[in-house]
Amino acid sequence: ITWPHFFALAALTLLLCGCSRNAMLAAAEKGDTKKVKRLLAKDPALADVCETFAQGRSALTLATVNGHAEVVAALLEAGARTNYSHLMELAARHGHIPVMEMLLKKGFSVHGDQFYSPLLSAAGGQPASVEFLLAHGADINEQNNQRNGGCAALHYAALYGNPTMVTTLLAHGAN
């Protein structure tokens, strides 16, 4: 095999190996459930594919951020890693109630951890998310860790200049 042929073969191999990964990421981002399921049927490992050139987002994260509950469900059923404590936070921040409902059914928590809080993220301007989280047991006065300022949802609503959210949170007992 000559060098030009070797390089052409190597380029073709890279192109073919990356096609399924790119197709999965694109399908997850667009919410193409049929395509996601078809790709997963061919290669279940694609449930954990990550986009290395755009902040390392996974197919699961892309589907969550874009509000595609059916795709999120398909990826989780196919075995996508669920050690992403921020999925509920991302869904809440973007106001994706169907995704939040599905994540809750799959065992995800409405409570924050030391880094991510669904309620604090939603307090920036997603009243439906706030109502959903509170209805499912989120702590109205939950704070992020002290290193990040020790703020609660009421603080974030005020910081974002959202008087409607402030009123909503106060009505639920925020202090």
mmCIF file of C-alpha atoms in Angstrom:
data_model
loop_
_atom_site.group_PDB
_atom_site.id
_atom_site.type_symbol
_atom_site.label_atom_id
_atom_site.label_comp_id
_atom_site.label_asym_id
_atom_site.label_seq_id
_atom_site.Cartn_x
_atom_site.Cartn_y
_atom_site.Cartn_z
ATOM 1 C CA ILE A 1 0.000 0.000 0.000
ATOM 2 C CA THR A 2 1.358 3.411 -0.924
ATOM 3 C CA TRP A 3 1.353 6.431 1.393
ATOM 4 C CA PRO A 4 -1.394 8.268 -0.517
ATOM 5 C CA HIS A 5 -3.563 5.141 -0.353
ATOM 6 C CA PHE A 6 -2.779 4.731 3.353
ATOM 7 C CA PHE A 7 -3.832 8.312 4.136
ATOM 8 C CA ALA A 8 -6.988 7.983 2.048
ATOM 9 C CA LEU A 9 -7.883 4.755 3.863
ATOM 10 C CA ALA A 10 -7.165 6.336 7.263
ATOM 11 C CA ALA A 11 -9.326 9.364 6.429
ATOM 12 C CA LEU A 12 -12.154 7.104 5.239
ATOM 13 C CA THR A 13 -11.926 5.024 8.431
ATOM 14 C CA LEU A 14 -12.095 8.134 10.623
ATOM 15 C CA LEU A 15 -15.027 9.447 8.646
ATOM 16 C CA LEU A 16 -16.974 6.198 8.894
ATOM 17 C CA CYS A 17 -16.262 5.702 12.610
ATOM 18 C CA GLY A 18 -17.384 9.209 13.461
ATOM 19 C CA CYS A 19 -20.611 9.115 11.425
ATOM 20 C CA SER A 20 -22.686 7.191 13.973
ATOM 21 C CA ARG A 21 -21.441 9.377 16.813
ATOM 22 C CA ASN A 22 -22.259 12.584 14.947
ATOM 23 C CA ALA A 23 -25.610 11.198 13.824
ATOM 24 C CA MET A 24 -26.513 10.331 17.427
ATOM 25 C CA LEU A 25 -25.600 13.787 18.697
ATOM 26 C CA ALA A 26 -27.530 15.489 15.904
ATOM 27 C CA ALA A 27 -30.586 13.272 16.400
ATOM 28 C CA ALA A 28 -30.555 13.814 20.175
ATOM 29 C CA GLU A 29 -30.232 17.570 19.773
ATOM 30 C CA LYS A 30 -33.057 17.739 17.219
ATOM 31 C CA GLY A 31 -35.343 15.338 19.084
ATOM 32 C CA ASP A 32 -35.456 12.696 16.357
ATOM 33 C CA THR A 33 -36.594 9.800 18.550
ATOM 34 C CA LYS A 34 -36.918 7.328 15.648
ATOM 35 C CA LYS A 35 -33.365 7.960 14.519
ATOM 36 C CA VAL A 36 -32.018 7.767 18.080
ATOM 37 C CA LYS A 37 -33.728 4.398 18.608
ATOM 38 C CA ARG A 38 -32.514 3.131 15.230
ATOM 39 C CA LEU A 39 -28.923 4.128 16.045
ATOM 40 C CA LEU A 40 -29.155 2.592 19.529
ATOM 41 C CA ALA A 41 -30.446 -0.671 18.037
ATOM 42 C CA LYS A 42 -27.309 -0.845 15.893
ATOM 43 C CA ASP A 43 -24.914 0.238 18.653
ATOM 44 C CA PRO A 44 -26.150 0.604 22.274
ATOM 45 C CA ALA A 45 -22.814 2.207 23.236
ATOM 46 C CA LEU A 46 -23.970 5.326 21.394
ATOM 47 C CA ALA A 47 -26.168 6.107 24.422
ATOM 48 C CA ASP A 48 -23.040 7.533 26.067
ATOM 49 C CA VAL A 49 -21.536 9.359 23.103
ATOM 50 C CA CYS A 50 -20.082 12.780 23.937
ATOM 51 C CA GLU A 51 -19.399 15.758 21.738
ATOM 52 C CA THR A 52 -15.765 16.494 22.425
ATOM 53 C CA PHE A 53 -15.581 19.740 20.498
ATOM 54 C CA ALA A 54 -18.512 21.539 22.149
ATOM 55 C CA GLN A 55 -18.020 21.483 25.910
ATOM 56 C CA GLY A 56 -18.154 17.686 26.128
ATOM 57 C CA ARG A 57 -21.935 17.522 25.976
ATOM 58 C CA SER A 58 -23.433 14.080 25.837
ATOM 59 C CA ALA A 59 -26.389 13.022 23.708
ATOM 60 C CA LEU A 60 -28.351 12.842 26.975
ATOM 61 C CA THR A 61 -27.430 16.416 27.908
ATOM 62 C CA LEU A 62 -28.279 17.723 24.425
ATOM 63 C CA ALA A 63 -31.697 16.041 24.504
ATOM 64 C CA THR A 64 -32.364 17.398 28.010
ATOM 65 C CA VAL A 65 -31.390 20.991 27.205
ATOM 66 C CA ASN A 66 -33.562 20.940 24.104
ATOM 67 C CA GLY A 67 -36.591 19.460 25.872
ATOM 68 C CA HIS A 68 -36.806 16.108 24.096
ATOM 69 C CA ALA A 69 -38.311 13.855 26.785
ATOM 70 C CA GLU A 70 -38.772 10.843 24.484
ATOM 71 C CA VAL A 71 -35.136 10.961 23.417
ATOM 72 C CA VAL A 72 -34.007 11.313 27.039
ATOM 73 C CA ALA A 73 -36.126 8.267 27.931
ATOM 74 C CA ALA A 74 -34.727 6.244 25.012
ATOM 75 C CA LEU A 75 -31.133 7.073 25.972
ATOM 76 C CA LEU A 76 -31.704 6.183 29.626
ATOM 77 C CA GLU A 77 -33.423 2.921 28.671
ATOM 78 C CA ALA A 78 -30.433 2.094 26.463
ATOM 79 C CA GLY A 79 -28.105 2.491 29.420
ATOM 80 C CA ALA A 80 -26.849 6.057 29.181
ATOM 81 C CA ARG A 81 -24.859 6.939 32.276
ATOM 82 C CA THR A 82 -27.037 8.653 34.837
ATOM 83 C CA ASN A 83 -24.311 10.172 36.964
ATOM 84 C CA TYR A 84 -25.268 13.565 35.587
ATOM 85 C CA SER A 85 -26.737 15.249 38.664
ATOM 86 C CA HIS A 86 -27.308 18.358 36.618
ATOM 87 C CA LEU A 87 -29.894 16.918 34.209
ATOM 88 C CA MET A 88 -32.858 17.975 36.356
ATOM 89 C CA GLU A 89 -31.206 21.369 36.810
ATOM 90 C CA LEU A 90 -30.826 21.793 33.041
ATOM 91 C CA ALA A 91 -34.440 20.793 32.377
ATOM 92 C CA ALA A 92 -35.647 23.191 35.104
ATOM 93 C CA ARG A 93 -33.510 26.067 33.831
ATOM 94 C CA HIS A 94 -34.993 25.714 30.360
ATOM 95 C CA GLY A 95 -38.570 25.106 31.529
ATOM 96 C CA HIS A 96 -38.882 21.602 30.080
ATOM 97 C CA ILE A 97 -41.594 20.145 32.318
ATOM 98 C CA PRO A 98 -42.084 16.895 30.297
ATOM 99 C CA VAL A 99 -38.352 16.169 30.660
ATOM 100 C CA MET A 100 -38.516 16.950 34.381
ATOM 101 C CA GLU A 101 -41.493 14.586 34.779
ATOM 102 C CA MET A 102 -39.674 11.811 32.944
ATOM 103 C CA LEU A 103 -36.470 12.325 34.958
ATOM 104 C CA LEU A 104 -38.465 12.214 38.184
ATOM 105 C CA LYS A 105 -40.028 8.900 37.100
ATOM 106 C CA LYS A 106 -36.520 7.596 36.383
ATOM 107 C CA GLY A 107 -35.424 8.401 39.943
ATOM 108 C CA PHE A 108 -33.752 11.766 39.524
ATOM 109 C CA SER A 109 -34.090 14.160 42.445
ATOM 110 C CA VAL A 110 -35.654 17.612 42.557
ATOM 111 C CA HIS A 111 -33.135 18.517 45.265
ATOM 112 C CA GLY A 112 -29.847 20.146 44.445
ATOM 113 C CA ASP A 113 -26.381 18.983 45.328
ATOM 114 C CA GLN A 114 -23.338 21.055 46.202
ATOM 115 C CA PHE A 115 -22.982 22.264 42.622
ATOM 116 C CA TYR A 116 -26.378 22.135 40.886
ATOM 117 C CA SER A 117 -29.845 23.098 42.089
ATOM 118 C CA PRO A 118 -32.907 22.764 39.879
ATOM 119 C CA LEU A 119 -34.858 25.273 41.978
ATOM 120 C CA LEU A 120 -32.130 27.914 41.973
ATOM 121 C CA SER A 121 -31.743 27.606 38.208
ATOM 122 C CA ALA A 122 -35.494 27.798 37.610
ATOM 123 C CA ALA A 123 -35.781 30.882 39.841
ATOM 124 C CA GLY A 124 -34.059 32.884 37.133
ATOM 125 C CA GLY A 125 -37.263 32.930 35.097
ATOM 126 C CA GLN A 126 -39.076 29.608 34.787
ATOM 127 C CA PRO A 127 -42.223 29.825 36.955
ATOM 128 C CA ALA A 128 -43.654 26.526 35.680
ATOM 129 C CA SER A 129 -40.418 24.768 36.653
ATOM 130 C CA VAL A 130 -40.506 26.378 40.106
ATOM 131 C CA GLU A 131 -44.103 25.239 40.628
ATOM 132 C CA PHE A 132 -43.253 21.711 39.453
ATOM 133 C CA LEU A 133 -40.221 21.430 41.717
ATOM 134 C CA LEU A 134 -42.054 22.746 44.769
ATOM 135 C CA ALA A 135 -44.994 20.409 44.094
ATOM 136 C CA HIS A 136 -42.514 17.520 44.116
ATOM 137 C CA GLY A 137 -40.782 18.411 47.361
ATOM 138 C CA ALA A 138 -38.028 20.886 46.536
ATOM 139 C CA ASP A 139 -36.960 22.993 49.523
ATOM 140 C CA ILE A 140 -38.049 26.602 48.930
ATOM 141 C CA ASN A 141 -35.098 27.881 50.990
ATOM 142 C CA GLU A 142 -32.447 25.526 49.597
ATOM 143 C CA GLN A 143 -29.116 27.294 49.140
ATOM 144 C CA ASN A 144 -26.139 26.596 46.955
ATOM 145 C CA ASN A 145 -22.868 25.972 48.745
ATOM 146 C CA GLN A 146 -21.197 28.775 50.659
ATOM 147 C CA ARG A 147 -18.300 28.885 48.218
ATOM 148 C CA ASN A 148 -20.814 29.990 45.571
ATOM 149 C CA GLY A 149 -22.319 32.624 47.852
ATOM 150 C CA GLY A 150 -24.896 30.632 49.793
ATOM 151 C CA CYS A 151 -27.797 32.029 47.758
ATOM 152 C CA ALA A 152 -31.375 30.709 47.737
ATOM 153 C CA ALA A 153 -33.973 30.839 44.945
ATOM 154 C CA LEU A 154 -35.340 34.137 46.274
ATOM 155 C CA HIS A 155 -31.888 35.702 45.931
ATOM 156 C CA TYR A 156 -31.586 34.537 42.316
ATOM 157 C CA ALA A 157 -35.042 35.833 41.418
ATOM 158 C CA ALA A 158 -34.108 39.234 42.859
ATOM 159 C CA LEU A 159 -30.695 39.215 41.174
ATOM 160 C CA TYR A 160 -32.330 38.474 37.808
ATOM 161 C CA GLY A 161 -34.752 41.355 38.405
ATOM 162 C CA ASN A 162 -37.828 39.139 38.240
ATOM 163 C CA PRO A 163 -40.512 40.603 40.555
ATOM 164 C CA THR A 164 -43.121 38.029 39.479
ATOM 165 C CA MET A 165 -40.803 35.212 40.512
ATOM 166 C CA VAL A 166 -40.004 36.969 43.791
ATOM 167 C CA THR A 167 -43.744 37.192 44.521
ATOM 168 C CA THR A 168 -44.249 33.529 43.598
ATOM 169 C CA LEU A 169 -41.414 32.391 45.846
ATOM 170 C CA LEU A 170 -42.604 34.546 48.754
ATOM 171 C CA ALA A 171 -46.101 33.112 48.355
ATOM 172 C CA HIS A 172 -44.573 29.653 48.789
ATOM 173 C CA GLY A 173 -42.810 30.692 52.001
ATOM 174 C CA ALA A 174 -39.360 31.730 50.806
ATOM 175 C CA ASN A 175 -37.383 33.819 53.244
#
